[in-house]
mmCIF file of C-alpha atoms and ligand atoms in Angstrom:
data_model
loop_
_atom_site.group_PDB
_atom_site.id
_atom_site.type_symbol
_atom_site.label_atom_id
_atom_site.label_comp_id
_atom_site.label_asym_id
_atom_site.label_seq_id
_atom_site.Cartn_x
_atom_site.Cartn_y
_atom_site.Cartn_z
ATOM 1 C CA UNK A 21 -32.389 226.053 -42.171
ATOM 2 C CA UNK A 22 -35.693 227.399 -43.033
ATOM 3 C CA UNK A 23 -37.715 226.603 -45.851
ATOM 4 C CA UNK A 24 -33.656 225.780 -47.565
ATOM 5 C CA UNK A 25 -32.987 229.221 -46.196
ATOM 6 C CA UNK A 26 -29.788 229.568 -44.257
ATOM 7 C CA UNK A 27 -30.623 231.214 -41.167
ATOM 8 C CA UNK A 28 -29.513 232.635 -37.487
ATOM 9 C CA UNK A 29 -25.547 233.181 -37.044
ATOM 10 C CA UNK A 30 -24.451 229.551 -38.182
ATOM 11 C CA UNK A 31 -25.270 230.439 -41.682
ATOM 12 C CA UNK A 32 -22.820 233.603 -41.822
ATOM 13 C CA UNK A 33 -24.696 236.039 -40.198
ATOM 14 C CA UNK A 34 -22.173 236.536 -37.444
ATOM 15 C CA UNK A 35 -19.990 238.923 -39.255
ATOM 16 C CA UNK A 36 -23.987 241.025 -40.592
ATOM 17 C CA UNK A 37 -25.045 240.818 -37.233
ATOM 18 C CA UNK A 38 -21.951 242.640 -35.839
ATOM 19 C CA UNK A 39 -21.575 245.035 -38.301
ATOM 20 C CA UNK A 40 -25.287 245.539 -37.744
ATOM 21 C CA UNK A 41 -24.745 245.925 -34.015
ATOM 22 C CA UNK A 42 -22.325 248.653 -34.292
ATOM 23 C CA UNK A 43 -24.309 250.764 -36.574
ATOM 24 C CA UNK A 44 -26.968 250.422 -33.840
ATOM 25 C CA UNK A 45 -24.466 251.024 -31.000
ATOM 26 C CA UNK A 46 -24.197 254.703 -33.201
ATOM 27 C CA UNK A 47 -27.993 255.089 -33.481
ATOM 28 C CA UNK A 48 -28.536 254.724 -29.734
ATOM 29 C CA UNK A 49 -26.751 257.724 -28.826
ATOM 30 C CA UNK A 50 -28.805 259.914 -30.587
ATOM 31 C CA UNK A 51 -32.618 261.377 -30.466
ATOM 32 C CA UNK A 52 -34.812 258.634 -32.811
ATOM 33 C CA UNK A 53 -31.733 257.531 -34.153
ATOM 34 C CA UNK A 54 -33.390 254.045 -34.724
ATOM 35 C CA UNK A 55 -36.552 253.963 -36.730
ATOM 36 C CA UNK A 56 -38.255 250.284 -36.811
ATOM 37 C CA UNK A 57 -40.907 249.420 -39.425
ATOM 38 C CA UNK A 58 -42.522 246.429 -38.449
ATOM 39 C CA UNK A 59 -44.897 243.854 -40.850
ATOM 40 C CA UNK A 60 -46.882 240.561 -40.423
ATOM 41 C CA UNK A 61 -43.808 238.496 -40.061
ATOM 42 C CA UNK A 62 -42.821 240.173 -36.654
ATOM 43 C CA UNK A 63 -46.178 238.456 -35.844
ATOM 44 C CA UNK A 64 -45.450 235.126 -37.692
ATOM 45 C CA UNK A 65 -43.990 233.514 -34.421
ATOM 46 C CA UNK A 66 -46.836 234.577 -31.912
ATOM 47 C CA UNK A 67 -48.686 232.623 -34.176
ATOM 48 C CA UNK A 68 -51.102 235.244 -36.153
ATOM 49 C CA UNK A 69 -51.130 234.291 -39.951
ATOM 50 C CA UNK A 70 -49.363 236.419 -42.521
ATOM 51 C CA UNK A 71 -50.808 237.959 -45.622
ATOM 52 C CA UNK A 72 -48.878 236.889 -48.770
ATOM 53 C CA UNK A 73 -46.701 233.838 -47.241
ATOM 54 C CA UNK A 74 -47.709 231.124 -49.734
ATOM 55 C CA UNK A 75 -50.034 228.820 -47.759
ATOM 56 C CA UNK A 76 -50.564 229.848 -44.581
ATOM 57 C CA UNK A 77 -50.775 233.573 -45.783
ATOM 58 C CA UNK A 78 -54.412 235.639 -45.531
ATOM 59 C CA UNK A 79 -54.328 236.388 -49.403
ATOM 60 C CA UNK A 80 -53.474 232.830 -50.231
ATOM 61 C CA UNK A 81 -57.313 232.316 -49.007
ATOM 62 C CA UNK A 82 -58.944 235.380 -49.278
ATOM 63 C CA UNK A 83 -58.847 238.639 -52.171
ATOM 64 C CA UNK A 84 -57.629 241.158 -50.912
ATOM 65 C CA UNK A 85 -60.064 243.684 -53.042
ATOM 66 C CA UNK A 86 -62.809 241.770 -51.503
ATOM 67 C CA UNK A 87 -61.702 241.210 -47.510
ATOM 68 C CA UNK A 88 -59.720 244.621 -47.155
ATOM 69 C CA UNK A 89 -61.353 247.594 -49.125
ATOM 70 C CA UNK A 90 -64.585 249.492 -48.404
ATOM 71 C CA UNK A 91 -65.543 248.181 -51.995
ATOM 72 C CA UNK A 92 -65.850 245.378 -50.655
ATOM 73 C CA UNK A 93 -67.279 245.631 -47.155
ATOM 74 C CA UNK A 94 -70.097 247.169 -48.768
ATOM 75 C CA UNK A 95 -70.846 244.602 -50.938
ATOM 76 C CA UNK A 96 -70.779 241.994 -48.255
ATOM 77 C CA UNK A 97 -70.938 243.530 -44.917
ATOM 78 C CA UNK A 98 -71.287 240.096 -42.506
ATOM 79 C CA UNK A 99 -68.689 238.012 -44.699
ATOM 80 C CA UNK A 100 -66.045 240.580 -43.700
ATOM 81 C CA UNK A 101 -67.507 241.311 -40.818
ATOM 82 C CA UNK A 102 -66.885 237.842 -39.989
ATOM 83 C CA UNK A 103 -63.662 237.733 -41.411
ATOM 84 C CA UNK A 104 -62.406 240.318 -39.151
ATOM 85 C CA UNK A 105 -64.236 238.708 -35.747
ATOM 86 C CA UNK A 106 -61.878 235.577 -36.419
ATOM 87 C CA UNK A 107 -58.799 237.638 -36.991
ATOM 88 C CA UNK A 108 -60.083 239.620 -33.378
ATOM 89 C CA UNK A 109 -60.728 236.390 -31.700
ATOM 90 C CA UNK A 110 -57.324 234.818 -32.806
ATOM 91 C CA UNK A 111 -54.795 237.778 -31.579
ATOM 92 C CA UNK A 112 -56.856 238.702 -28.043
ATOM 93 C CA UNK A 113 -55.634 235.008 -27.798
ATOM 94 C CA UNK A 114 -51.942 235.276 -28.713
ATOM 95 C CA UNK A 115 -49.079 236.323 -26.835
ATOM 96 C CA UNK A 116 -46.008 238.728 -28.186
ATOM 97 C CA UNK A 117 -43.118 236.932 -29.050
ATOM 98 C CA UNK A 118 -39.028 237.504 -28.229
ATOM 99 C CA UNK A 119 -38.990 239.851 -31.178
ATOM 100 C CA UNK A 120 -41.651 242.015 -29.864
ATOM 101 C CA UNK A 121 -40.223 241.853 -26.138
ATOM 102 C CA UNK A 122 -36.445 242.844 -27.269
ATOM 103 C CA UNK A 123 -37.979 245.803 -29.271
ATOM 104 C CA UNK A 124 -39.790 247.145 -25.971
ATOM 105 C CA UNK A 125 -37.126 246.654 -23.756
ATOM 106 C CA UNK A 126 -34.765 247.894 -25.868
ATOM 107 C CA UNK A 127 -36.459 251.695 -25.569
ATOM 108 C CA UNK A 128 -37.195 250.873 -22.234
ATOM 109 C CA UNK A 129 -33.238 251.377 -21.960
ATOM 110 C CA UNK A 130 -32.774 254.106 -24.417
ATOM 111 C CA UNK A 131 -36.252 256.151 -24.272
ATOM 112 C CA UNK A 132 -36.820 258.756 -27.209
ATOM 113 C CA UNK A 133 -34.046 256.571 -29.258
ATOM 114 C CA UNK A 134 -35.948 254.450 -30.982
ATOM 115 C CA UNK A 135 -39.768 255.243 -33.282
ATOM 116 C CA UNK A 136 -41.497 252.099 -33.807
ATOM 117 C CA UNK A 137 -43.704 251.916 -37.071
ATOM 118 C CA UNK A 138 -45.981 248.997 -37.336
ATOM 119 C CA UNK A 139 -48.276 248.001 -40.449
ATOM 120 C CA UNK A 140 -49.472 245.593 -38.402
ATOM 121 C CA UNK A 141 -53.175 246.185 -36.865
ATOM 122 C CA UNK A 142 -52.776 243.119 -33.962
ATOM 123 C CA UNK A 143 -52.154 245.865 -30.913
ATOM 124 C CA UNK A 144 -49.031 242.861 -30.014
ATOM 125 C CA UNK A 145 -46.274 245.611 -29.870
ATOM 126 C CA UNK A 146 -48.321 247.325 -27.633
ATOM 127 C CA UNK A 147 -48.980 244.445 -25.870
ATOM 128 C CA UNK A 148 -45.403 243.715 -25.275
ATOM 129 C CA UNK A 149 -45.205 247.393 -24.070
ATOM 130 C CA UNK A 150 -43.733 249.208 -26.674
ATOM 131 C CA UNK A 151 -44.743 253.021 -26.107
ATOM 132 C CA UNK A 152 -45.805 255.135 -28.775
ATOM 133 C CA UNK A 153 -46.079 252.606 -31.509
ATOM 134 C CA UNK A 154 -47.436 254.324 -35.064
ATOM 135 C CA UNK A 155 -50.328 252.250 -36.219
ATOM 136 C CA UNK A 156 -49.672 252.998 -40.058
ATOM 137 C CA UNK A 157 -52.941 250.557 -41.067
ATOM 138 C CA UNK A 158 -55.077 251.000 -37.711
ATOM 139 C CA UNK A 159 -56.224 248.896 -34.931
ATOM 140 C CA UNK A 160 -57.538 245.370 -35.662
ATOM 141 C CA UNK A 161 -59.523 246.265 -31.718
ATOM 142 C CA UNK A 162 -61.538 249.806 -33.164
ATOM 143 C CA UNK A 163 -64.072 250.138 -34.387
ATOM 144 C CA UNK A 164 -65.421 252.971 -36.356
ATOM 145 C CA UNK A 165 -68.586 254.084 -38.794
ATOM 146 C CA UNK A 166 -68.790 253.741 -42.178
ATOM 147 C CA UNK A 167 -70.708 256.308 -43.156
ATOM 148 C CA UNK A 168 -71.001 259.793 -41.734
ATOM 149 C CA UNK A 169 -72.533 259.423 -38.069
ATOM 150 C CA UNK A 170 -75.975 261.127 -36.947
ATOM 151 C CA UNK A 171 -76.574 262.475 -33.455
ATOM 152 C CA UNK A 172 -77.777 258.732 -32.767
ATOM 153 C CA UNK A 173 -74.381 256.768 -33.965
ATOM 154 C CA UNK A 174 -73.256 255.416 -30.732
ATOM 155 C CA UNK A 175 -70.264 253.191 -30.780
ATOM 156 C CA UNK A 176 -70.426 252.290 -27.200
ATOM 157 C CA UNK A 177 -74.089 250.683 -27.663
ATOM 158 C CA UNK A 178 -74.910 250.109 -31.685
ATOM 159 C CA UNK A 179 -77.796 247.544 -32.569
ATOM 160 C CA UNK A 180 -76.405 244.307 -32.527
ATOM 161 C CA UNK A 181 -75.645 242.642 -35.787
ATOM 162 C CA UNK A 182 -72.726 240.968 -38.159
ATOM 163 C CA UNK A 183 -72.280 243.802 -38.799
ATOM 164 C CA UNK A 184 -73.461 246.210 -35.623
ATOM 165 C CA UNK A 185 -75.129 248.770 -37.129
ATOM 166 C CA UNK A 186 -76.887 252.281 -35.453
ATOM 167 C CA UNK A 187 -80.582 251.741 -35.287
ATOM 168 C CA UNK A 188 -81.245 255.267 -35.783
ATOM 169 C CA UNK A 189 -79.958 255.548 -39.411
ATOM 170 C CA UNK A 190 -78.510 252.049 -40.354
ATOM 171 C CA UNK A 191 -74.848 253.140 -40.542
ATOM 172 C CA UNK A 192 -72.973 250.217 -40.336
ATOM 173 C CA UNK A 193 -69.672 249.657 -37.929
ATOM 174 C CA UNK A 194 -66.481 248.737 -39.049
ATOM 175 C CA UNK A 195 -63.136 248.100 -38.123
ATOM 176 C CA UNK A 196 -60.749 250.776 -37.608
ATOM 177 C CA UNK A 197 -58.478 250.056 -40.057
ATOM 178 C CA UNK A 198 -56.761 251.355 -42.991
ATOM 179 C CA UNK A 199 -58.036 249.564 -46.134
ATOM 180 C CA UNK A 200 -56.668 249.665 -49.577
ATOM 181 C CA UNK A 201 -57.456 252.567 -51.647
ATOM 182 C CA UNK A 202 -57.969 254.441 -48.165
ATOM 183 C CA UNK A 203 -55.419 257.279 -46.916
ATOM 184 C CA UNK A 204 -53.466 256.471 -44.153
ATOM 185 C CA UNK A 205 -53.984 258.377 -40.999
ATOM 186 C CA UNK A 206 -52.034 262.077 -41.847
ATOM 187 C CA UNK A 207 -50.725 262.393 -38.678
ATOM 188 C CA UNK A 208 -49.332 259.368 -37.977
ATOM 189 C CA UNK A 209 -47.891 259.005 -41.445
ATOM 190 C CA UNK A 210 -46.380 262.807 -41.194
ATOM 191 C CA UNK A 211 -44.564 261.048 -38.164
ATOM 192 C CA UNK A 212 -43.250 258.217 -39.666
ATOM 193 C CA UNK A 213 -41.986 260.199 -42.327
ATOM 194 C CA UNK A 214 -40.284 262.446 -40.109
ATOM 195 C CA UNK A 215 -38.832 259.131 -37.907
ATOM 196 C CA UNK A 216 -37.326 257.743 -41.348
ATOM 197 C CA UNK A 217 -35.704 261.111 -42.743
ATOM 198 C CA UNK A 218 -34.255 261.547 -39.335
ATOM 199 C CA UNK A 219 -32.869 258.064 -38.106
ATOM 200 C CA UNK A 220 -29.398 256.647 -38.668
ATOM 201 C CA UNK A 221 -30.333 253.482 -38.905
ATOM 202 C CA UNK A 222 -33.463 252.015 -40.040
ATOM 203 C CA UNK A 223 -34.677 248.073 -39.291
ATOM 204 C CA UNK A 224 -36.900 246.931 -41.329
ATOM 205 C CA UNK A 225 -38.367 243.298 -39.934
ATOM 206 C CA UNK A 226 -41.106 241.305 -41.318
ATOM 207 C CA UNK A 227 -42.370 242.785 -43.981
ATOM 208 C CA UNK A 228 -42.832 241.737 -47.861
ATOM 209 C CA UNK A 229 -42.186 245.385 -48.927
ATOM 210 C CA UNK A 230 -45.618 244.659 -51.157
ATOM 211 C CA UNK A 231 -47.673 247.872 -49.825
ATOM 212 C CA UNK A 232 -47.056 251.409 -50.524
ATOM 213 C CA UNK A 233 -46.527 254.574 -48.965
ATOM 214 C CA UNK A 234 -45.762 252.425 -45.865
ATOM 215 C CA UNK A 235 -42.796 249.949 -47.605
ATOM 216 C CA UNK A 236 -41.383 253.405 -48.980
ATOM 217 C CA UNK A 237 -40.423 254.884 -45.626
ATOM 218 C CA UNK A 238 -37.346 252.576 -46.231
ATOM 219 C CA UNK A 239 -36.488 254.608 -49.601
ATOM 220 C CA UNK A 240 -37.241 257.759 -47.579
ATOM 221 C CA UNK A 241 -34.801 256.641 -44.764
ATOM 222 C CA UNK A 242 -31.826 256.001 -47.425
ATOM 223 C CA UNK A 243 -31.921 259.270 -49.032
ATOM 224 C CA UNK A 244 -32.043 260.909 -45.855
ATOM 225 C CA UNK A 245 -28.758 258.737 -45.857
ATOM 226 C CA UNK A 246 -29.889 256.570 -42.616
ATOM 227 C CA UNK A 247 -28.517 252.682 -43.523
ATOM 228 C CA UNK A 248 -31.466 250.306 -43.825
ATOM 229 C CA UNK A 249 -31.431 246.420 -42.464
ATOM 230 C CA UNK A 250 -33.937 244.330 -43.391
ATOM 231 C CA UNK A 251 -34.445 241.554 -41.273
ATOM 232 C CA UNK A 252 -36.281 238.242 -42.906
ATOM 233 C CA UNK A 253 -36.533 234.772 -43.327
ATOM 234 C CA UNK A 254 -37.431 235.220 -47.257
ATOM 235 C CA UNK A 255 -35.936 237.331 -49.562
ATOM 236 C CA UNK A 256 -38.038 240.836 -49.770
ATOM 237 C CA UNK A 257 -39.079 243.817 -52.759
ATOM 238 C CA UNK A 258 -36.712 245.786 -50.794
ATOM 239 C CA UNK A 259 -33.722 244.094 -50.324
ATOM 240 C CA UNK A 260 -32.339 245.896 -53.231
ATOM 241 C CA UNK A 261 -32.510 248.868 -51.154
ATOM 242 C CA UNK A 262 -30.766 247.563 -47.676
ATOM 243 C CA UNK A 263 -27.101 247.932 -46.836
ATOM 244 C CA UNK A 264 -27.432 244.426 -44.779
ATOM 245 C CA UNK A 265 -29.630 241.680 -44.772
ATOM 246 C CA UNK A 266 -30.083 239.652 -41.616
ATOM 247 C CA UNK A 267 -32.051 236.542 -43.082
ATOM 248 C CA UNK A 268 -33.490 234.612 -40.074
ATOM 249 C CA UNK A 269 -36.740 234.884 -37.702
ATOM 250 C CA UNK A 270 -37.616 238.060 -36.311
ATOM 251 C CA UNK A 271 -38.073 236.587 -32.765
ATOM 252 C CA UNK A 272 -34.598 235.163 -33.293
ATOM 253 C CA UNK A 273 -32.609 237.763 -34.813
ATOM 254 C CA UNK A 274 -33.818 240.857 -32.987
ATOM 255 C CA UNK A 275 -33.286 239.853 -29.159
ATOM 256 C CA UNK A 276 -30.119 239.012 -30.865
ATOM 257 C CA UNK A 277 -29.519 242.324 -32.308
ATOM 258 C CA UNK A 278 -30.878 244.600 -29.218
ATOM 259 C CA UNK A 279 -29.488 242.530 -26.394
ATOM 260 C CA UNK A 280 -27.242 244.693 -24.604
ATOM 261 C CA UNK A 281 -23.178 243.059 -24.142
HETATM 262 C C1 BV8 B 16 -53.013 254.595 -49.905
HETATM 263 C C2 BV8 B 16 -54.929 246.745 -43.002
HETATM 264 C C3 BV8 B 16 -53.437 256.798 -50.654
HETATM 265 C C4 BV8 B 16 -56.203 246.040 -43.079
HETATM 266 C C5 BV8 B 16 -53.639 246.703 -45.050
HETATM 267 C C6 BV8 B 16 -48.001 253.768 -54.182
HETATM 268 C C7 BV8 B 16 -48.259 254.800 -53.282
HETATM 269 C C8 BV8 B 16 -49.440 254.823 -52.566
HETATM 270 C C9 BV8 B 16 -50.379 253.790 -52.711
HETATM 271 C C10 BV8 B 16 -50.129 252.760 -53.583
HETATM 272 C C11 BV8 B 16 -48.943 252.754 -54.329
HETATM 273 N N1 BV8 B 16 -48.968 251.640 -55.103
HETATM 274 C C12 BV8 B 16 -50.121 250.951 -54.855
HETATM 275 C C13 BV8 B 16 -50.852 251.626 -53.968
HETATM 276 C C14 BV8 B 16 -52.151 251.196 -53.460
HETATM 277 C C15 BV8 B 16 -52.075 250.271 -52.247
HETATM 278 C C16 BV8 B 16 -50.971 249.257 -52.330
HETATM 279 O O1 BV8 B 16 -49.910 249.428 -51.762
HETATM 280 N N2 BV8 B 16 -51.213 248.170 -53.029
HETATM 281 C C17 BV8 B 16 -50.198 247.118 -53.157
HETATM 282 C C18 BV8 B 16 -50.801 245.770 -52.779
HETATM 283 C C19 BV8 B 16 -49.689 247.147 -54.572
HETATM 284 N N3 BV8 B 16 -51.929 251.061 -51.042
HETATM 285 C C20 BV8 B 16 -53.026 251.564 -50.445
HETATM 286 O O2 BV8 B 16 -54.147 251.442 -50.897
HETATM 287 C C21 BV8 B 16 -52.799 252.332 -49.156
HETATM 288 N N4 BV8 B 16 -53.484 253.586 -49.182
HETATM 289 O O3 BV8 B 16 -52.120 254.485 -50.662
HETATM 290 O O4 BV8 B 16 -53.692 255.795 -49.703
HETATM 291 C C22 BV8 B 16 -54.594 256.708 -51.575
HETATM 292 C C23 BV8 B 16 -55.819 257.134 -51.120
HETATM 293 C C24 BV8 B 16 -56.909 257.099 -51.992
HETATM 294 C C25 BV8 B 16 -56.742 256.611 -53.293
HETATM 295 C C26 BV8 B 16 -55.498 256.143 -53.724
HETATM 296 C C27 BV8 B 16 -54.416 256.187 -52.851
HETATM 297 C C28 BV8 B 16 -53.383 251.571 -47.977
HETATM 298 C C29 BV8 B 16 -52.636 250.299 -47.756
HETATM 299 C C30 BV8 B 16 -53.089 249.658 -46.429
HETATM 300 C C31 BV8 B 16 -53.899 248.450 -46.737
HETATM 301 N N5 BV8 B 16 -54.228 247.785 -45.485
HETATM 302 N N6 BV8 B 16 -54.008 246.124 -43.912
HETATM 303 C C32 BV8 B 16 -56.111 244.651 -42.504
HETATM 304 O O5 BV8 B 16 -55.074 244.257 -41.941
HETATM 305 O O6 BV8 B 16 -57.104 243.954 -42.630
HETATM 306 S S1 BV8 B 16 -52.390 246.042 -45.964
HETATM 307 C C33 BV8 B 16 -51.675 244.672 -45.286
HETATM 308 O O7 BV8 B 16 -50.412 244.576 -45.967
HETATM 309 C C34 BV8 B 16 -51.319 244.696 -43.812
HETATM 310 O O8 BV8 B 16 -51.458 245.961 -43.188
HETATM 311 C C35 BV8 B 16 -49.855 244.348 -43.846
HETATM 312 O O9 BV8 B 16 -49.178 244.816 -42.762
HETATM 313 C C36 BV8 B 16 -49.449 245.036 -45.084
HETATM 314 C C37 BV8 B 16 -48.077 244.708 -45.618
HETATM 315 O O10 BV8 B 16 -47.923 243.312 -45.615
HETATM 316 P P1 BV8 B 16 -46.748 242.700 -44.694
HETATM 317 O O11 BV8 B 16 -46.928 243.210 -43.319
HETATM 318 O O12 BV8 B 16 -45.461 242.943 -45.354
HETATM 319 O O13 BV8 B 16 -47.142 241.184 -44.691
HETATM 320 P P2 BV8 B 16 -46.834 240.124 -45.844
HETATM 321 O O14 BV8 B 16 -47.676 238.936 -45.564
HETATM 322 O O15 BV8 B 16 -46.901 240.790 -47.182
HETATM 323 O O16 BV8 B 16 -45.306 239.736 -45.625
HETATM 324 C C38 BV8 B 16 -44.957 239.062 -44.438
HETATM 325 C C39 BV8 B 16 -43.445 239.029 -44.399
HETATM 326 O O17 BV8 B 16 -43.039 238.428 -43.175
HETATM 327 C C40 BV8 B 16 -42.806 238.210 -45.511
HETATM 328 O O18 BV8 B 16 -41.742 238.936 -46.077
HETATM 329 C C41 BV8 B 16 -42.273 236.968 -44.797
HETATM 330 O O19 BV8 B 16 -41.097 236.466 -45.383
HETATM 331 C C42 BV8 B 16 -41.981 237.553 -43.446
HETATM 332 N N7 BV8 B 16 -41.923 236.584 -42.349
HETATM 333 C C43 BV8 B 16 -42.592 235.416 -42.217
HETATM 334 N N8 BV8 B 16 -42.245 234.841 -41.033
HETATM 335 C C44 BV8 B 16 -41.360 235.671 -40.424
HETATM 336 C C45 BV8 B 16 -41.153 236.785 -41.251
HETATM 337 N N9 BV8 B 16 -40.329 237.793 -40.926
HETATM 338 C C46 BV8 B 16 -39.683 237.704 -39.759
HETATM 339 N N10 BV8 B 16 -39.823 236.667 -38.896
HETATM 340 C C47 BV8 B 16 -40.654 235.644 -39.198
HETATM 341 N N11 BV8 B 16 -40.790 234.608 -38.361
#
């Protein structure tokens, strides 16, 4: 049991987990016929904090309108700055978990079935060697400029500061990452879109459902008339939406569901 949450096959997930399986067992024969969209919880168990779990989450310590907007980078450059130097320092120091590893090896044995779309800015799918992995939010690793750059802005060698900054015109670096109120990169979202209105089955693991357009790839994905899993400890916004829910952890419940017979 977690947190009085049944959990794993004992609590009646056998008969989910199979039915699961063979809706995946249909989705593997075809081109992208899986589509994963991954959040914070497929990190939970590699040890990298959450954002909205209730006390270990980011937000239960931190705004969100203050630590993850350009609002409020501006207004106080070296506390985020910081902020995001701890979060770089903690995953370069974490390893991917099961549910990370099944995901990769899973496409390493059906490659071009599966698009993997991540929220998640920790670089640990890629780490586990999932190819191709759609970085919806960014990389927590990047950097980039805040402002426009001049012929000086050199990301390889800015001043040094919290934050670096270019001595030539005093833009200031920051992380490559999507913050709210910021568009998400076009490209990779027109993928993503493309990966949900053309799957047959869509997994949807870790994630509160709490942040928009990236939570509404699983609406897109069930009109298209793909059948959406969600796969959590906790009950999520979208489970309304999902034709199965597989309540359990991520790093339990997916090298369950990819393991090959
Ligand atoms: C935008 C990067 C257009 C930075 C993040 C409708 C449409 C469009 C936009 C909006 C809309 N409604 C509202 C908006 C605005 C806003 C939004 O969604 N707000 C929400 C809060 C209401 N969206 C935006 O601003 C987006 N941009 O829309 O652009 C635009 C452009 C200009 C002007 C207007 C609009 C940008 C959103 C991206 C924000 N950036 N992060 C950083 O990381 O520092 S968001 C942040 O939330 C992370 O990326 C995170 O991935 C994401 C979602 O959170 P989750 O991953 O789900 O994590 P959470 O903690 O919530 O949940 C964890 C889950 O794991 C839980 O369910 C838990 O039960 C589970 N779990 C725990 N342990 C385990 C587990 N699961 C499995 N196994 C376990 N062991």
């Amino acid at each position: 049991m977690t947190n009085n949450i049944p959990t794993g096959p004992q609590a009646g997930c056998a008969t989910t987990m199979a039915l699961v399986r063979q809706w995946l067992a249909q989705a593997q024969g075809r081109h992208k016929g899986l589509a994963v969209l991954t959040g914070a919880g497929v990190s939970a168990e590699s040890g990298v904090p959450t954002f909205r779990d209730d006390s270990t989450g980011y937000w239960a310590r931190f705004r969100p309108e203050d630590m993850a907007s350009e609002a409020g980078y501006r207004r106080d450059p070296q506390h985020v700055w910081r902020w995001y130097e701890y979060r770089r320092e903690l995953v370069r120091n974490v390893q991917p978990n099961a549910g990370h590893l099944a995901l990769a090896q899973w496409v390493q044995r059906h490659p071009a079935g599966m698009t993997l779309i991540t929220q998640n800015v920790d670089g640990l799918h890629q780490k586990a060697g999932s190819p191709d992995v759609l970085c919806l939010h960014g990389e927590l690793l990047k950097n980039r400029w805040l402002n426009h750059r001049c012929a000086q802005c050199d990301l390889a060698h800015p001043a040094a500061g919290e934050p670096p900054y270019c001595p030539a015109c005093g833009n200031l670096v920051r992380p490559a990452v999507v913050w709210f109120g910021e568009s998400l990169p076009q490209g990779i979202w027109a993928e993503a879109e493309q990966a949900a209105q053309n799957c047959t089955l869509m997994l949807v693991v870790g994630t509160s459902g709490a942040v928009y357009p990236a939570a509404g790839l699983a609406q897109i994905a069930r009109q298209a008339g793909a059948r959406v899993v969600v796969i959590n400890p906790r009950p999520t916004e979208l489970d309304a939406m999902a034709h199965a829910l597989l309540h359990g952890p991520s790093a339990e419940l997916l090298p369950q569901l990819l393991c090959e017979d």
